[in-house]
CSV table of C-alpha atoms in Angstrom, one decimal:
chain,number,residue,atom,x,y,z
A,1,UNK,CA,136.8,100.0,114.4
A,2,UNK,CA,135.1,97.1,115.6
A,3,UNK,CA,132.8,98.8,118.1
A,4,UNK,CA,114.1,104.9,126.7
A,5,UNK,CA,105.8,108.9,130.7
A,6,UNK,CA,108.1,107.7,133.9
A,7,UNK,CA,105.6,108.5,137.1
A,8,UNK,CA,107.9,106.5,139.3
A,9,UNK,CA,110.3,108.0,141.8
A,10,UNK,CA,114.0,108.4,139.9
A,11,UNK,CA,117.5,106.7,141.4
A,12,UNK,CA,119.7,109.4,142.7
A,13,UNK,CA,122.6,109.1,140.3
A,14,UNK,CA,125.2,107.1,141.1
A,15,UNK,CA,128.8,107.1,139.9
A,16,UNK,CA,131.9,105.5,140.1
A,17,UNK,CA,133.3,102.2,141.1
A,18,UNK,CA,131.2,99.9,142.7
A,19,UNK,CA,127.8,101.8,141.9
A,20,UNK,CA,126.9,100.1,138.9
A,21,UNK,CA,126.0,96.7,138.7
A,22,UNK,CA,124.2,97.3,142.3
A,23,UNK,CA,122.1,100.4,140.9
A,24,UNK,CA,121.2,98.0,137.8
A,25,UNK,CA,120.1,95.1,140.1
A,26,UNK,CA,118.2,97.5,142.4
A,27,UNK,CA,116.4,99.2,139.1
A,28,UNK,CA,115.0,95.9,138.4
A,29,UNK,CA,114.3,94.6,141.2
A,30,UNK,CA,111.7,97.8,141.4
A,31,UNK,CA,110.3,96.7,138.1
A,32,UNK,CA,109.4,93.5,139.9
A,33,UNK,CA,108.1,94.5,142.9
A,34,UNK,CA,106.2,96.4,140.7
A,35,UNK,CA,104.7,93.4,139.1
A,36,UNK,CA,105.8,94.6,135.5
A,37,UNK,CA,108.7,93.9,133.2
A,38,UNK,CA,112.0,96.5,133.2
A,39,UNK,CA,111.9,98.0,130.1
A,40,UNK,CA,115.8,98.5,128.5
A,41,UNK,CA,116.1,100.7,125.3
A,42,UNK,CA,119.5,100.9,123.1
A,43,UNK,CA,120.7,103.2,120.8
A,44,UNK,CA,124.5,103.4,119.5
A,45,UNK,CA,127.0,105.6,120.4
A,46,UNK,CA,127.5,108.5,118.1
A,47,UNK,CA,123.8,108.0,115.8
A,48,UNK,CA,122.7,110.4,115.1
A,49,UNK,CA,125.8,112.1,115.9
A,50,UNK,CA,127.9,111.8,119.4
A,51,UNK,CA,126.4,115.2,120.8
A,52,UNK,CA,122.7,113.5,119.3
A,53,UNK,CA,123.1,110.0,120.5
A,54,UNK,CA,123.5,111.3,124.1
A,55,UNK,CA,120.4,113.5,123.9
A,56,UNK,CA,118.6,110.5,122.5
A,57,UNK,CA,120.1,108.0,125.4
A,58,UNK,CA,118.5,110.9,127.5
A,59,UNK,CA,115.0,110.7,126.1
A,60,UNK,CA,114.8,107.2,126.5
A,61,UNK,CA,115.3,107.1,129.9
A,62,UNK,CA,113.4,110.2,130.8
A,63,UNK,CA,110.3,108.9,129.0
A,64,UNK,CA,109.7,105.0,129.8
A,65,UNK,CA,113.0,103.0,129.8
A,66,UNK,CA,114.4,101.7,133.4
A,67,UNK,CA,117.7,100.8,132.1
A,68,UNK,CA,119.6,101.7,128.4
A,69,UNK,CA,122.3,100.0,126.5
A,70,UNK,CA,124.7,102.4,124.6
A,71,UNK,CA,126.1,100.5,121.4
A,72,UNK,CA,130.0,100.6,120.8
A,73,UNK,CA,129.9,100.7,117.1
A,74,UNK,CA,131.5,98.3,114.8
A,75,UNK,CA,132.1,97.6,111.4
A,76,UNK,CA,131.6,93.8,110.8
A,77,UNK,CA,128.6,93.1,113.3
A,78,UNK,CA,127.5,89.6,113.5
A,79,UNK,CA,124.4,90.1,115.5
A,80,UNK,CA,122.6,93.6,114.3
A,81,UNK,CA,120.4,93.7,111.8
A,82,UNK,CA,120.0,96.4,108.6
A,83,UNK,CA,118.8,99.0,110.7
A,84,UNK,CA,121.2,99.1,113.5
A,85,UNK,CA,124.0,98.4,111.2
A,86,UNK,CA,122.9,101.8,108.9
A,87,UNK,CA,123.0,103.3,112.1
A,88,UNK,CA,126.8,102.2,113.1
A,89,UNK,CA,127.9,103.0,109.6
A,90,UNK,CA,126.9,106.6,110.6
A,91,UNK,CA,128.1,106.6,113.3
A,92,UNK,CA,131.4,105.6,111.9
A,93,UNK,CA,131.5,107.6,109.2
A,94,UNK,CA,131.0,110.4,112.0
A,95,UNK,CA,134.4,109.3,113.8
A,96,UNK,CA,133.1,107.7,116.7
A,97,UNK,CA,135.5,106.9,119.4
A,98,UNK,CA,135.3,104.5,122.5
A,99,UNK,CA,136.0,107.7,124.5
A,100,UNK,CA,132.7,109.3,122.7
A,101,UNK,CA,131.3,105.5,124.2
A,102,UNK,CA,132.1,106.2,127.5
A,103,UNK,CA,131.0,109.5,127.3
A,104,UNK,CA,127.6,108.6,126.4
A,105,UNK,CA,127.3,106.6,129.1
A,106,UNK,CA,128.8,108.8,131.6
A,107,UNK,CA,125.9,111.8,130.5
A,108,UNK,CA,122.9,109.8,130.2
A,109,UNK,CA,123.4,108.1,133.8
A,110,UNK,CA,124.6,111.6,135.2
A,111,UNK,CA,121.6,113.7,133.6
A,112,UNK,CA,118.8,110.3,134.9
A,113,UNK,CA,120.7,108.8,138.0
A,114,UNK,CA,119.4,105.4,135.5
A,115,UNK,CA,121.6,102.6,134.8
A,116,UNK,CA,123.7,102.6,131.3
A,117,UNK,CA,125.4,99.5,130.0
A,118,UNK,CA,127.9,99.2,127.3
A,119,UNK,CA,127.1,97.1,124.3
A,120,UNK,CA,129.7,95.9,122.4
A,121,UNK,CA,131.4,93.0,120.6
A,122,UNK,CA,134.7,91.6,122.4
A,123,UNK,CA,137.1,92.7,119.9
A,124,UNK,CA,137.4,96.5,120.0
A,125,UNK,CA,137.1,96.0,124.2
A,126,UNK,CA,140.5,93.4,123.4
A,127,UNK,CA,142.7,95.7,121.7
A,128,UNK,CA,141.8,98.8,124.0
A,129,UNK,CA,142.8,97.0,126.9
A,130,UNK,CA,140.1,94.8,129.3
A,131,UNK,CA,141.4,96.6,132.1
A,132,UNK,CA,141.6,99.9,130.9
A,133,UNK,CA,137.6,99.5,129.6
A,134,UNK,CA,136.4,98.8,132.6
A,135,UNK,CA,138.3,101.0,135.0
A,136,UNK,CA,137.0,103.7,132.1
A,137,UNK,CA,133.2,102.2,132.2
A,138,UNK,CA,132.8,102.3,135.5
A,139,UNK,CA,134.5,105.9,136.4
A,140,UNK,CA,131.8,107.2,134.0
A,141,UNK,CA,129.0,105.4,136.2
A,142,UNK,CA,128.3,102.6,133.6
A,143,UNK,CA,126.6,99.5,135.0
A,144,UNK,CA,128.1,97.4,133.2
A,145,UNK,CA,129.0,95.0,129.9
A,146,UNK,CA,126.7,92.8,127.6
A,147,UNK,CA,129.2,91.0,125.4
A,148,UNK,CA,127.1,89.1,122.9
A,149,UNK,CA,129.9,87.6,120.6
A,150,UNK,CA,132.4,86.4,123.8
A,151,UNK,CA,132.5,83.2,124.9
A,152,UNK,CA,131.9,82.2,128.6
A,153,UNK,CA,135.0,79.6,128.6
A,154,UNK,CA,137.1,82.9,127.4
A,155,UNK,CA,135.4,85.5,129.6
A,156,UNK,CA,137.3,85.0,132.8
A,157,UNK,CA,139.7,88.0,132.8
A,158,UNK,CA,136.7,90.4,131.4
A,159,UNK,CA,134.6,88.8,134.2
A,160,UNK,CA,137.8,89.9,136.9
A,161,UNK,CA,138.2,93.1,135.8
A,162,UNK,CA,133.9,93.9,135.8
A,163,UNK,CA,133.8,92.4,139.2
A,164,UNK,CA,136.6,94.8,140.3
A,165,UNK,CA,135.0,97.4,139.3
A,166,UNK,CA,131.8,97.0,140.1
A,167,UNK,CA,130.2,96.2,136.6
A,168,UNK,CA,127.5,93.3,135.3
A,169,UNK,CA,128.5,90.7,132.8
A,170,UNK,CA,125.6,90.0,130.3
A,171,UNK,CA,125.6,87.3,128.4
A,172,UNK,CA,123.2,86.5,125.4
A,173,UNK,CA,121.3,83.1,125.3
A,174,UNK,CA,119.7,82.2,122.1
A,175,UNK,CA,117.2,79.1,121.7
A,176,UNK,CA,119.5,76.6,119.9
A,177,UNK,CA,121.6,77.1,123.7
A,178,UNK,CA,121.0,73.6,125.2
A,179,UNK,CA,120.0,73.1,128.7
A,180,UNK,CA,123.7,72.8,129.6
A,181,UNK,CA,125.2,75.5,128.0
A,182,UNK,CA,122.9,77.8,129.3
A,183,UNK,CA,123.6,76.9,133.0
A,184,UNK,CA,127.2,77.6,131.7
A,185,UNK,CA,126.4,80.7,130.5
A,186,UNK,CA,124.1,81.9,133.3
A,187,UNK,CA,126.4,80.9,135.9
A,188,UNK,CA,128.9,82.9,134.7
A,189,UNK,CA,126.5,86.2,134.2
A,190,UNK,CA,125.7,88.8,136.3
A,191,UNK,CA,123.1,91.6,136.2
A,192,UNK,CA,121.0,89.8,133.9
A,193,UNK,CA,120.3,87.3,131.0
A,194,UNK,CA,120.0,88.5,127.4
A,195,UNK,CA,117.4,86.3,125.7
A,196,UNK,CA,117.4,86.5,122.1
A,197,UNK,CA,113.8,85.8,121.3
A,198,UNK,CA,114.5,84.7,117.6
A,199,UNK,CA,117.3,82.8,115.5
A,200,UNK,CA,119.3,85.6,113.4
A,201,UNK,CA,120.0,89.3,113.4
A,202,UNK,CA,118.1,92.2,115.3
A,203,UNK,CA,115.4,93.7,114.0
A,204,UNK,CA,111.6,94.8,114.6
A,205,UNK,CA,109.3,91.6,113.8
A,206,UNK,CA,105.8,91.4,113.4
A,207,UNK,CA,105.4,88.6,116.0
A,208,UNK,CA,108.1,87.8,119.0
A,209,UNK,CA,107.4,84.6,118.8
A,210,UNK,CA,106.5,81.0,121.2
A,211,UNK,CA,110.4,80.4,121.1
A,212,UNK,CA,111.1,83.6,123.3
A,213,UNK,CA,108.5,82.3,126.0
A,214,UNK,CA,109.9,79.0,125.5
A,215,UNK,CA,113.9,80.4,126.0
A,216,UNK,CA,113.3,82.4,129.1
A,217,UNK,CA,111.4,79.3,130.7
A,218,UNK,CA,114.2,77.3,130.5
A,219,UNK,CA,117.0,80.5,131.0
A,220,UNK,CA,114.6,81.5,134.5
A,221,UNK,CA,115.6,77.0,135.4
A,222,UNK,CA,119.1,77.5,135.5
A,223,UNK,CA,119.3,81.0,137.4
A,224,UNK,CA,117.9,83.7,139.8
A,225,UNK,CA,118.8,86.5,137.5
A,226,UNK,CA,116.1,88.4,135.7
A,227,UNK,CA,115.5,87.2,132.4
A,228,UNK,CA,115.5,90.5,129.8
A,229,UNK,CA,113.8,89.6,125.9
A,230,UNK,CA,115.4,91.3,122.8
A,231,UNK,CA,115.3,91.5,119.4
A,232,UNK,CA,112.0,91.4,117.8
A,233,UNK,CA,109.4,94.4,119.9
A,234,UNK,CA,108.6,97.2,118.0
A,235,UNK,CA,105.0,98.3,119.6
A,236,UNK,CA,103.4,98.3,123.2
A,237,UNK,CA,101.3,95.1,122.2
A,238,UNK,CA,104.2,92.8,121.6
A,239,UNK,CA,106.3,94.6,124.8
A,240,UNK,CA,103.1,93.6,126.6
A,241,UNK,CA,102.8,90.1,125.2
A,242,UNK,CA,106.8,89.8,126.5
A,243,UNK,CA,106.4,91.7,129.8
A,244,UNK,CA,103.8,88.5,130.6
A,245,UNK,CA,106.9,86.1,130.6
A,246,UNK,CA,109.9,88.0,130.6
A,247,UNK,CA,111.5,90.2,133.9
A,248,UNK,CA,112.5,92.8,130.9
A,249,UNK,CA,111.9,94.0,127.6
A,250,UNK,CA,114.7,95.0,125.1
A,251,UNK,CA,114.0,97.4,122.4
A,252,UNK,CA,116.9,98.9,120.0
A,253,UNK,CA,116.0,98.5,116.3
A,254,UNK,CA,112.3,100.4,116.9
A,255,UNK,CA,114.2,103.5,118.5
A,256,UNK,CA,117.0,103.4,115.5
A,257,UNK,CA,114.4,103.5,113.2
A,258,UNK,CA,112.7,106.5,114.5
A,259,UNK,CA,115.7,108.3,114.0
A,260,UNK,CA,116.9,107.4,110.7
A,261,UNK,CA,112.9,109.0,109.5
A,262,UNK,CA,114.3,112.4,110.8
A,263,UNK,CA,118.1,112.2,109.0
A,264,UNK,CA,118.0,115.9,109.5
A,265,UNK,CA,115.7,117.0,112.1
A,266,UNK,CA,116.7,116.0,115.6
A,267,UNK,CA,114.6,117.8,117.4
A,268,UNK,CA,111.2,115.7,115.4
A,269,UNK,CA,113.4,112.6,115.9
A,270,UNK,CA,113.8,113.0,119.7
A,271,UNK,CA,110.0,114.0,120.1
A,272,UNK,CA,109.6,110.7,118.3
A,273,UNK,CA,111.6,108.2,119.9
A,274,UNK,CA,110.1,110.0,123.5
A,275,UNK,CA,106.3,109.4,122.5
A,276,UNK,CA,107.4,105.4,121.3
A,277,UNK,CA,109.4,104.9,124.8
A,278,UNK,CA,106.3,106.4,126.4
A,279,UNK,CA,104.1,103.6,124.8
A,280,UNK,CA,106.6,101.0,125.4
A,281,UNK,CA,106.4,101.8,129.4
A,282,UNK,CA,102.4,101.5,128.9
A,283,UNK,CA,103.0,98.2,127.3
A,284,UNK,CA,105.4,96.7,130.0
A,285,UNK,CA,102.7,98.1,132.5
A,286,UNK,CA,99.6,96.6,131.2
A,287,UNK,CA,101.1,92.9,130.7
A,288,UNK,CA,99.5,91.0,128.5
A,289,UNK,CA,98.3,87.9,129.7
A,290,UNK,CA,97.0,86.4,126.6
């Protein structure tokens, strides 16, 4: 199969169609008028197990993260790196379903009231049916789609069906996007942009890099959506060195990783990937400027 301490007043959970992609815009419109960044964890579905993942979803978003992405897992990624793949392969190995997927979704945004997205490549979405994914998606309150591997001039019947139902489109811009493609791309998002800070695979990184600053600068020229940076933060320093440019911070590898060093202690792994959100939330807040 091809497959994030919060002191500010929570959303009341929303569910059904029409309720995501407008909670999801609203949550980060909050983070602005906050003056900070949003800050977005993932995790995949069914890592540590599926009963695990959703308590781990859970965490996040009850200790820093505005928004979370749920990972559909797949077996040939060509975007995640070591870490999140290890994690997919366990959760594969576990018999992870899209049904488990949706379910995720649909218990981490009914516990929080928070917005949940699905991430996921286009094929496994293909075969189930783009119809029957969204209708699914968006019963179980999900706010929506980031689709990093599909292509904008093939996207128009996923696009249909999200806008039916009430879900975002996210689409990933990476540097080597030229000026024109990305007004392509942006054009045809919603919810928000998916900056891929570095060339490559996911993974934690000892420096986000001048290229992300660089890539959200010219994404932010081309739309009004917020502008969200992944692939690369691991610590509250760099989410605060992103938080200074970017309307949101993405963090999935750091999370995964905290996990995998408690393969059979949940409890310690929750406790873990809690206190790291918690810091991440500092980070986003205190905005580097420097």
């Amino acid at each position: 199969m091809a497959p994030q301490p919060q002191t500010q007043p929570q959303p009341q959970p929303q569910t059904g169609v029409g309720g995501g992609i407008e909670l999801l815009e609203s949550v980060l419109a909050q983070a602005r008028a906050e003056d900070r960044a949003a800050l977005v964890g993932y995790l995949p579905a069914g890592f540590p197990t599926v009963d695990g993942g959703i308590e781990a979803c859970v965490a996040l978003l009850e200790s820093g993260c505005d928004v979370v992405e749920v990972g559909l897992p797949h077996s040939d990624p060509v975007l995640d790196g070591p870490v999140i793949q290890t994690a997919d392969d366990i959760a594969l190995r576990g018999g992870v379903r899209i049904a488990d997927v949706v379910r995720t979704v649909r218990e981490a945004h009914a516990a929080t009231g928070k917005p949940v997205l699905c991430m996921t490549y286009w094929n496994p979405v293909d075969r189930y049916g783009v119809e029957r994914f969204a209708a699914e998606l968006a019963a179980a309150g999900g706010a929506g789609c980031i689709l990093p591997d599909l292509p904008v001039e093939e996207s128009e019947g996923w696009r249909k069906a999200a806008e039916q139902h009430g879900l975002a489109t996210v689409f990933v811009v990476a540097p080597s996007s030229r000026d024109e493609r990305l007004a392509k791309i942006t054009a045809a998002g919603s919810g928000f942009v998916y900056a891929a800070s570095l060339m490559g695979v996911t993974g934690t990184r000892e420096s986000v890099g001048r290229e992300a600053e660089e890539l959200v600068a010219r994404t932010r020229a081309t739309t009004r959506l917020p502008v969200c940076v992944g692939l690369g933060v691991s610590d509250a320093v760099q989410a605060a060195e992103v938080a200074a440019f970017a309307d949101g911070v993405i963090v999935g590898s750091a999370f995964v990783k905290r996990l995998l060093a408690h393969p059979d202690d949940l409890p310690s792994g929750l406790a873990d990937v809690r206190t790291l959100a918690a810091e991440l939330a500092a980070g986003v807040r205190r905005k580097a400027t420097t």
